[in-house]
Short mmCIF file of C-alpha atoms and ligand atoms in Angstrom, two decimals:
data_model
loop_
_atom_site.label_atom_id
_atom_site.label_comp_id
_atom_site.label_asym_id
_atom_site.label_seq_id
_atom_site.Cartn_x
_atom_site.Cartn_y
_atom_site.Cartn_z
CA MET A 1 -33.12 65.01 -209.03
CA ASN A 2 -32.08 64.93 -212.71
CA VAL A 3 -28.71 63.36 -213.35
CA ALA A 4 -26.67 63.43 -216.56
CA TRP A 5 -23.68 61.18 -217.21
CA ILE A 6 -21.10 61.87 -219.94
CA GLY A 7 -18.66 59.00 -220.63
CA LEU A 8 -20.19 55.53 -220.30
CA GLY A 9 -17.04 53.41 -220.69
CA ASN A 10 -15.56 50.65 -218.52
CA MET A 11 -16.03 52.74 -215.37
CA GLY A 12 -18.76 55.25 -216.26
CA GLY A 13 -21.17 52.62 -217.62
CA PRO A 14 -21.45 50.52 -214.46
CA MET A 15 -21.34 53.60 -212.21
CA ALA A 16 -24.26 55.22 -214.04
CA ALA A 17 -26.06 51.88 -213.92
CA ASN A 18 -25.67 51.78 -210.12
CA LEU A 19 -27.43 55.14 -209.84
CA VAL A 20 -30.25 53.78 -212.00
CA ALA A 21 -30.48 50.65 -209.83
CA ALA A 22 -30.73 52.90 -206.76
CA GLY A 23 -33.74 54.67 -208.28
CA THR A 24 -32.17 57.76 -209.92
CA ALA A 25 -33.05 58.43 -213.55
CA VAL A 26 -29.83 58.98 -215.51
CA ARG A 27 -29.59 60.49 -218.97
CA GLY A 28 -26.28 59.51 -220.55
CA TYR A 29 -24.12 60.25 -223.57
CA ASP A 30 -21.00 58.66 -225.05
CA VAL A 31 -19.34 59.14 -228.43
CA SER A 32 -18.88 55.37 -228.65
CA GLU A 33 -21.95 53.52 -229.90
CA THR A 34 -20.75 50.33 -228.17
CA ALA A 35 -20.42 52.04 -224.79
CA ALA A 36 -23.77 53.80 -225.25
CA GLN A 37 -25.58 50.57 -226.11
CA ALA A 38 -24.05 48.72 -223.18
CA ALA A 39 -25.22 51.48 -220.81
CA ALA A 40 -28.69 51.49 -222.36
CA GLY A 41 -28.85 47.77 -221.61
CA LEU A 42 -28.18 48.64 -217.95
CA GLY A 43 -31.09 51.09 -217.77
CA VAL A 44 -29.41 54.42 -218.61
CA GLU A 45 -31.53 56.64 -220.87
CA VAL A 46 -29.00 57.17 -223.66
CA VAL A 47 -29.38 60.32 -225.76
CA GLY A 48 -27.64 61.61 -228.88
CA SER A 49 -25.80 64.71 -227.61
CA ILE A 50 -24.27 66.33 -224.56
CA ALA A 51 -26.83 69.15 -224.82
CA GLU A 52 -29.73 66.71 -224.64
CA ALA A 53 -28.18 64.87 -221.71
CA VAL A 54 -27.48 67.93 -219.52
CA ARG A 55 -30.31 70.32 -220.39
CA ASP A 56 -32.48 69.63 -217.31
CA ALA A 57 -29.76 68.21 -215.12
CA ASP A 58 -29.17 69.22 -211.49
CA ILE A 59 -25.95 67.20 -211.42
CA VAL A 60 -23.69 66.31 -214.37
CA PHE A 61 -21.15 63.54 -213.96
CA THR A 62 -18.24 63.14 -216.36
CA MET A 63 -16.11 59.97 -216.58
CA LEU A 64 -13.70 60.46 -219.49
CA PRO A 65 -10.19 59.27 -220.34
CA ARG A 66 -8.05 62.39 -219.95
CA GLY A 67 -7.97 66.06 -219.03
CA GLU A 68 -8.26 67.20 -222.63
CA HIS A 69 -11.49 65.19 -223.03
CA VAL A 70 -12.99 66.71 -219.87
CA ARG A 71 -11.98 70.22 -220.96
CA GLU A 72 -13.51 69.66 -224.41
CA VAL A 73 -16.73 68.14 -223.06
CA LEU A 74 -17.16 71.05 -220.63
CA THR A 75 -16.10 74.01 -222.76
CA ALA A 76 -16.97 73.17 -226.42
CA PRO A 77 -19.71 75.34 -227.94
CA ASP A 78 -22.04 72.33 -227.83
CA GLY A 79 -20.62 71.13 -224.50
CA VAL A 80 -21.80 70.96 -220.90
CA LEU A 81 -21.26 74.57 -219.78
CA ALA A 82 -23.04 75.98 -222.82
CA ASN A 83 -26.12 73.89 -222.11
CA VAL A 84 -26.61 73.56 -218.35
CA ARG A 85 -28.86 75.65 -216.14
CA PRO A 86 -27.11 78.21 -213.89
CA GLY A 87 -25.76 76.68 -210.69
CA THR A 88 -25.59 73.11 -212.01
CA LEU A 89 -23.05 70.99 -210.16
CA ILE A 90 -20.54 69.20 -212.41
CA VAL A 91 -18.76 66.26 -210.81
CA ASP A 92 -15.74 64.98 -212.73
CA GLU A 93 -14.96 61.37 -211.80
CA SER A 94 -12.12 61.02 -214.33
CA THR A 95 -8.44 60.93 -213.41
CA ILE A 96 -6.90 64.08 -214.91
CA ASP A 97 -4.01 66.51 -214.37
CA ILE A 98 -4.21 68.51 -211.15
CA ASP A 99 -3.69 71.75 -213.08
CA VAL A 100 -6.49 71.02 -215.55
CA ALA A 101 -8.83 70.17 -212.66
CA ARG A 102 -8.03 73.52 -211.00
CA GLU A 103 -8.51 75.32 -214.32
CA LEU A 104 -11.91 73.64 -214.79
CA HIS A 105 -13.03 74.66 -211.29
CA GLN A 106 -12.38 78.25 -212.34
CA VAL A 107 -13.88 77.96 -215.82
CA ALA A 108 -17.05 76.33 -214.45
CA THR A 109 -17.42 78.96 -211.73
CA GLU A 110 -16.97 81.78 -214.26
CA ALA A 111 -19.69 80.17 -216.40
CA GLY A 112 -22.10 80.19 -213.44
CA ALA A 113 -21.85 76.47 -212.70
CA ARG A 114 -20.12 74.58 -209.86
CA PHE A 115 -17.42 71.90 -210.12
CA LEU A 116 -15.93 69.11 -208.03
CA ASP A 117 -12.96 66.93 -208.95
CA ALA A 118 -13.96 63.50 -207.65
CA PRO A 119 -11.69 60.76 -209.04
CA VAL A 120 -12.20 57.21 -207.92
CA SER A 121 -10.20 54.17 -206.96
CA GLY A 122 -11.29 50.54 -206.98
CA GLY A 123 -11.21 49.53 -210.63
CA VAL A 124 -13.93 48.17 -212.87
CA SER A 125 -14.89 45.57 -210.26
CA GLY A 126 -15.33 48.33 -207.65
CA ALA A 127 -17.34 50.42 -210.12
CA ALA A 128 -19.71 47.52 -210.74
CA ALA A 129 -20.00 46.64 -207.04
CA GLY A 130 -20.42 50.27 -205.89
CA THR A 131 -17.43 49.98 -203.58
CA LEU A 132 -15.17 52.70 -205.02
CA THR A 133 -13.21 55.12 -202.88
CA ILE A 134 -14.06 58.63 -204.08
CA MET A 135 -11.68 61.50 -203.26
CA VAL A 136 -13.17 64.92 -203.68
CA GLY A 137 -11.62 68.33 -204.23
CA GLY A 138 -13.72 71.50 -204.02
CA LYS A 139 -16.25 73.16 -201.75
CA ALA A 140 -17.51 71.09 -198.81
CA GLU A 141 -21.11 72.29 -199.34
CA ASP A 142 -21.06 71.11 -202.97
CA LEU A 143 -19.80 67.72 -201.82
CA GLU A 144 -22.60 67.46 -199.25
CA GLU A 145 -25.16 68.13 -201.98
CA VAL A 146 -23.94 65.24 -204.12
CA ARG A 147 -22.85 62.94 -201.29
CA PRO A 148 -26.00 60.72 -201.38
CA LEU A 149 -25.27 59.89 -205.03
CA LEU A 150 -21.54 59.42 -204.43
CA GLU A 151 -22.36 57.01 -201.62
CA VAL A 152 -24.25 54.86 -204.11
CA LEU A 153 -21.13 54.77 -206.31
CA GLY A 154 -18.58 54.23 -203.58
CA GLY A 155 -18.17 52.74 -200.17
CA ARG A 156 -16.00 55.65 -199.03
CA VAL A 157 -16.31 59.33 -199.95
CA VAL A 158 -13.53 61.58 -198.63
CA HIS A 159 -13.19 65.35 -198.84
CA ALA A 160 -9.53 65.74 -199.84
CA GLY A 161 -9.57 69.55 -199.63
CA ASP A 162 -9.77 72.43 -202.08
CA ALA A 163 -9.99 72.42 -205.87
CA GLY A 164 -7.64 69.81 -207.40
CA ASN A 165 -6.91 67.96 -204.16
CA GLY A 166 -9.02 64.98 -205.22
CA GLN A 167 -6.79 64.60 -208.28
CA ALA A 168 -3.64 65.05 -206.20
CA ALA A 169 -4.71 62.18 -203.91
CA LYS A 170 -5.66 60.02 -206.89
CA ILE A 171 -2.41 60.53 -208.77
CA VAL A 172 -0.27 59.64 -205.75
CA ASN A 173 -2.48 56.61 -205.06
CA ASN A 174 -2.26 55.41 -208.65
CA MET A 175 1.48 55.78 -208.89
CA MET A 176 1.72 53.50 -205.85
CA CYS A 177 -0.69 51.06 -207.52
CA GLY A 178 1.34 51.12 -210.76
CA VAL A 179 4.61 50.29 -209.05
CA ILE A 180 2.94 47.55 -206.99
CA LEU A 181 1.45 46.11 -210.19
CA ALA A 182 4.89 46.00 -211.82
CA VAL A 183 6.48 44.12 -208.94
CA THR A 184 3.44 41.82 -208.59
CA CYS A 185 3.83 40.80 -212.26
CA GLU A 186 7.50 40.09 -211.61
CA GLY A 187 6.61 38.14 -208.46
CA ALA A 188 3.97 36.07 -210.29
CA VAL A 189 6.50 34.97 -212.91
CA LEU A 190 9.42 34.48 -210.54
CA SER A 191 7.40 32.44 -208.02
CA LYS A 192 6.26 30.09 -210.83
CA ARG A 193 9.79 29.69 -212.16
CA LEU A 194 10.95 28.84 -208.65
CA GLY A 195 8.47 25.94 -208.68
CA LEU A 196 5.58 27.43 -206.70
CA ASP A 197 1.98 26.73 -207.67
CA PRO A 198 0.38 30.17 -208.49
CA ALA A 199 -2.67 29.70 -206.25
CA THR A 200 -0.51 28.47 -203.36
CA PHE A 201 1.92 31.37 -203.64
CA HIS A 202 -0.98 33.82 -203.95
CA SER A 203 -2.61 32.49 -200.77
CA ILE A 204 0.71 32.81 -198.91
CA ALA A 205 1.39 36.37 -200.10
CA ALA A 206 -2.21 37.43 -199.42
CA THR A 207 -1.67 36.87 -195.69
CA SER A 208 1.99 37.95 -195.68
CA SER A 209 3.87 41.19 -196.15
CA GLY A 210 3.60 40.95 -199.97
CA ASP A 211 -0.17 41.48 -199.74
CA SER A 212 -1.79 44.36 -201.65
CA TRP A 213 -5.02 45.38 -203.37
CA VAL A 214 -3.33 44.54 -206.69
CA LEU A 215 -2.46 41.05 -205.44
CA ARG A 216 -6.01 40.40 -204.25
CA THR A 217 -7.82 41.95 -207.26
CA TRP A 218 -5.54 41.78 -210.31
CA TYR A 219 -3.22 38.82 -209.66
CA PRO A 220 -1.99 38.05 -213.21
CA GLU A 221 -2.22 34.24 -213.20
CA LYS A 222 -5.25 32.51 -214.70
CA GLY A 223 -7.81 31.03 -212.32
CA VAL A 224 -6.35 32.48 -209.12
CA VAL A 225 -8.43 35.66 -208.61
CA GLU A 226 -11.82 35.82 -210.32
CA SER A 227 -11.73 39.61 -210.93
CA ALA A 228 -8.29 39.54 -212.62
CA ALA A 229 -8.13 40.57 -216.30
CA VAL A 230 -5.79 37.66 -217.09
CA ASN A 231 -8.92 35.47 -217.04
CA ARG A 232 -10.40 37.51 -219.92
CA ASP A 233 -7.30 37.75 -222.12
CA PHE A 234 -6.61 41.18 -220.58
CA GLU A 235 -9.78 42.72 -222.11
CA GLY A 236 -11.62 45.50 -220.21
CA GLY A 237 -10.19 46.48 -216.84
CA PHE A 238 -7.73 49.34 -216.47
CA SER A 239 -5.92 49.94 -219.73
CA VAL A 240 -2.18 50.21 -220.28
CA ALA A 241 -2.85 53.63 -221.87
CA LEU A 242 -4.64 54.92 -218.77
CA LEU A 243 -2.02 53.66 -216.31
CA HIS A 244 0.69 55.14 -218.54
CA LYS A 245 -1.20 58.44 -218.37
CA ASP A 246 -1.49 58.32 -214.57
CA LEU A 247 2.18 57.43 -214.06
CA GLY A 248 3.13 60.28 -216.41
CA LEU A 249 0.98 62.67 -214.34
CA ALA A 250 2.84 61.49 -211.23
CA VAL A 251 6.25 61.93 -212.87
CA ASN A 252 5.21 65.49 -213.83
CA ALA A 253 4.10 66.16 -210.26
CA GLY A 254 7.42 64.77 -209.02
CA GLU A 255 9.32 67.11 -211.32
CA SER A 256 7.27 70.16 -210.35
CA THR A 257 7.77 69.48 -206.63
CA GLY A 258 11.42 68.32 -206.83
CA THR A 259 10.50 64.79 -205.65
CA PRO A 260 12.65 61.93 -207.01
CA LEU A 261 10.43 59.08 -208.30
CA PRO A 262 12.75 56.50 -209.91
CA PHE A 263 10.44 53.49 -209.40
CA VAL A 264 7.46 55.39 -210.80
CA THR A 265 9.53 56.43 -213.81
CA GLN A 266 10.45 52.78 -214.49
CA ALA A 267 6.84 51.66 -214.19
CA ARG A 268 5.78 54.44 -216.61
CA ASP A 269 8.47 53.35 -219.07
CA ALA A 270 7.28 49.73 -218.79
CA MET A 271 3.78 50.90 -219.76
CA ALA A 272 5.26 52.91 -222.65
CA SER A 273 6.98 49.76 -223.94
CA LEU A 274 3.64 47.91 -223.83
CA ILE A 275 2.05 50.72 -225.87
CA ASP A 276 4.88 50.35 -228.40
CA ALA A 277 4.12 46.61 -228.47
CA GLY A 278 0.50 47.29 -229.49
CA GLN A 279 -1.03 46.62 -226.04
CA ALA A 280 -2.41 50.11 -225.25
CA ASN A 281 -6.01 48.95 -224.88
CA LYS A 282 -5.28 45.80 -222.92
CA ASP A 283 -5.52 45.70 -219.13
CA CYS A 284 -2.30 46.94 -217.54
CA SER A 285 -1.63 43.55 -215.92
CA VAL A 286 -0.67 42.36 -219.44
CA LEU A 287 2.76 43.48 -218.23
CA VAL A 288 3.08 39.92 -216.92
CA LYS A 289 3.48 38.75 -220.54
CA LYS A 290 6.44 41.05 -221.02
CA VAL A 291 8.02 39.67 -217.84
CA ASP A 292 7.53 36.04 -218.88
CA GLY A 293 8.55 36.70 -222.48
CA THR A 294 5.23 35.68 -224.11
CA LEU A 295 4.21 39.07 -225.47
CA ASP A 296 3.47 38.95 -229.21
CA THR A 297 4.78 42.16 -230.72
CA PRO A 298 3.32 43.55 -233.95
CA ALA A 299 5.19 42.39 -237.05
CA GLY A 300 8.11 44.61 -237.91
P1 LIG B 1 -12.92 54.11 -221.01
O1 LIG B 1 -12.05 54.49 -222.15
O2 LIG B 1 -13.47 52.73 -220.90
O3 LIG B 1 -14.19 55.11 -220.96
C1 LIG B 1 -14.14 56.46 -221.32
C2 LIG B 1 -15.37 56.74 -222.18
O4 LIG B 1 -15.39 58.13 -222.51
C3 LIG B 1 -15.36 55.96 -223.49
O5 LIG B 1 -16.54 55.18 -223.60
C4 LIG B 1 -15.31 57.06 -224.54
O6 LIG B 1 -16.02 56.75 -225.73
C5 LIG B 1 -15.94 58.23 -223.80
N1 LIG B 1 -15.64 59.52 -224.38
C6 LIG B 1 -14.43 60.00 -224.82
N2 LIG B 1 -14.57 61.25 -225.30
C7 LIG B 1 -15.89 61.56 -225.16
C8 LIG B 1 -16.66 62.71 -225.46
N3 LIG B 1 -16.12 63.79 -226.04
N4 LIG B 1 -17.98 62.70 -225.19
C9 LIG B 1 -18.55 61.60 -224.63
N5 LIG B 1 -17.88 60.47 -224.32
C10 LIG B 1 -16.57 60.46 -224.58
O7 LIG B 1 -12.11 54.51 -219.71
P2 LIG B 1 -12.42 54.06 -218.19
O8 LIG B 1 -11.63 52.86 -217.86
O9 LIG B 1 -13.91 54.08 -217.97
O10 LIG B 1 -11.72 55.28 -217.41
C11 LIG B 1 -12.34 56.56 -217.33
C12 LIG B 1 -11.57 57.40 -216.34
O11 LIG B 1 -11.56 56.72 -215.06
C13 LIG B 1 -10.08 57.62 -216.72
O12 LIG B 1 -9.70 58.92 -216.39
C14 LIG B 1 -9.36 56.59 -215.86
O13 LIG B 1 -8.02 56.99 -215.60
C15 LIG B 1 -10.22 56.56 -214.61
N6 LIG B 1 -10.18 55.31 -213.85
C16 LIG B 1 -10.24 54.10 -214.49
C17 LIG B 1 -10.19 52.93 -213.73
C18 LIG B 1 -10.26 51.55 -214.37
O14 LIG B 1 -9.95 50.56 -213.69
N7 LIG B 1 -10.65 51.45 -215.64
C19 LIG B 1 -10.10 53.00 -212.33
C20 LIG B 1 -10.08 54.26 -211.72
C21 LIG B 1 -10.12 55.41 -212.50
#
């Protein structure tokens, strides 16, 4: 089976590498030379264009920042749909708007291809470990075709329903994650100021009702949780810009369904303030620096 992978960033790079490690040849493309080189170092055959990557592909994965990138990569004159063989299955792993995902299902079908929205949860550490949860919207038979590959990428692959339902599940999941992150940053700072040792408080919360995936994976105090971005000066991980995007998608979904989401709105605004403070590319747990008052803001 020939696999193409477009978007070899923090998530796409290690995911494509896991397919390679499992014995699948992957031809990849990324506009960023840095991302492309890192993926090449992990065994992905990096090529110079989307056309070259997808020409002989049976399955094309995309893992891109936003809906507009996925739309562009699929529909541009030199993009995926213009260069794939008829019937090729396109599996979008990115987190994008539900409406754009549904539009792309239709556009791909009209172009003679097939499409699944298959966003993931589990972060960069889950991408590297192959333990992501993958939530899939689209036809069950298309999912079954790609399931063996998805099971290499993730520990759990769930059919969420029709076109766009994978994105719907992902957006609701991520808005919960974003609010939990915000309160975990506040808890990390408050517990320290109340005199608790960070590792001691973390171990208490991890077996108490304050436990969460964010607490166990992203706890924003140095030296407490190995996978946390605080240990790497908030480099890599899940960026402020991407969480801001996801929370905005949730707020939009709340508005379109008449669902009040005041906590989600506050968490989105907190991410917006970090973007204003020049932190867009840092891991979202950098919010802890805003809570403890140590955030350096750009001059002026
Ligand atoms: P990233 O910015 O690290 O990677 C995206 C990659 O896409 C970049 O390398 C970029 O150069 C590339 N790209 C952009 N436009 C392109 C184009 N036209 N052609 C080819 N490549 C292009 O982002 P990421 O953290 O890997 O996230 C990717 C997606 O996964 C996002 O939708 C995000 O919301 C979602 N996601 C991220 C995480 C996480 O923890 N980072 C977790 C779950 C889901």
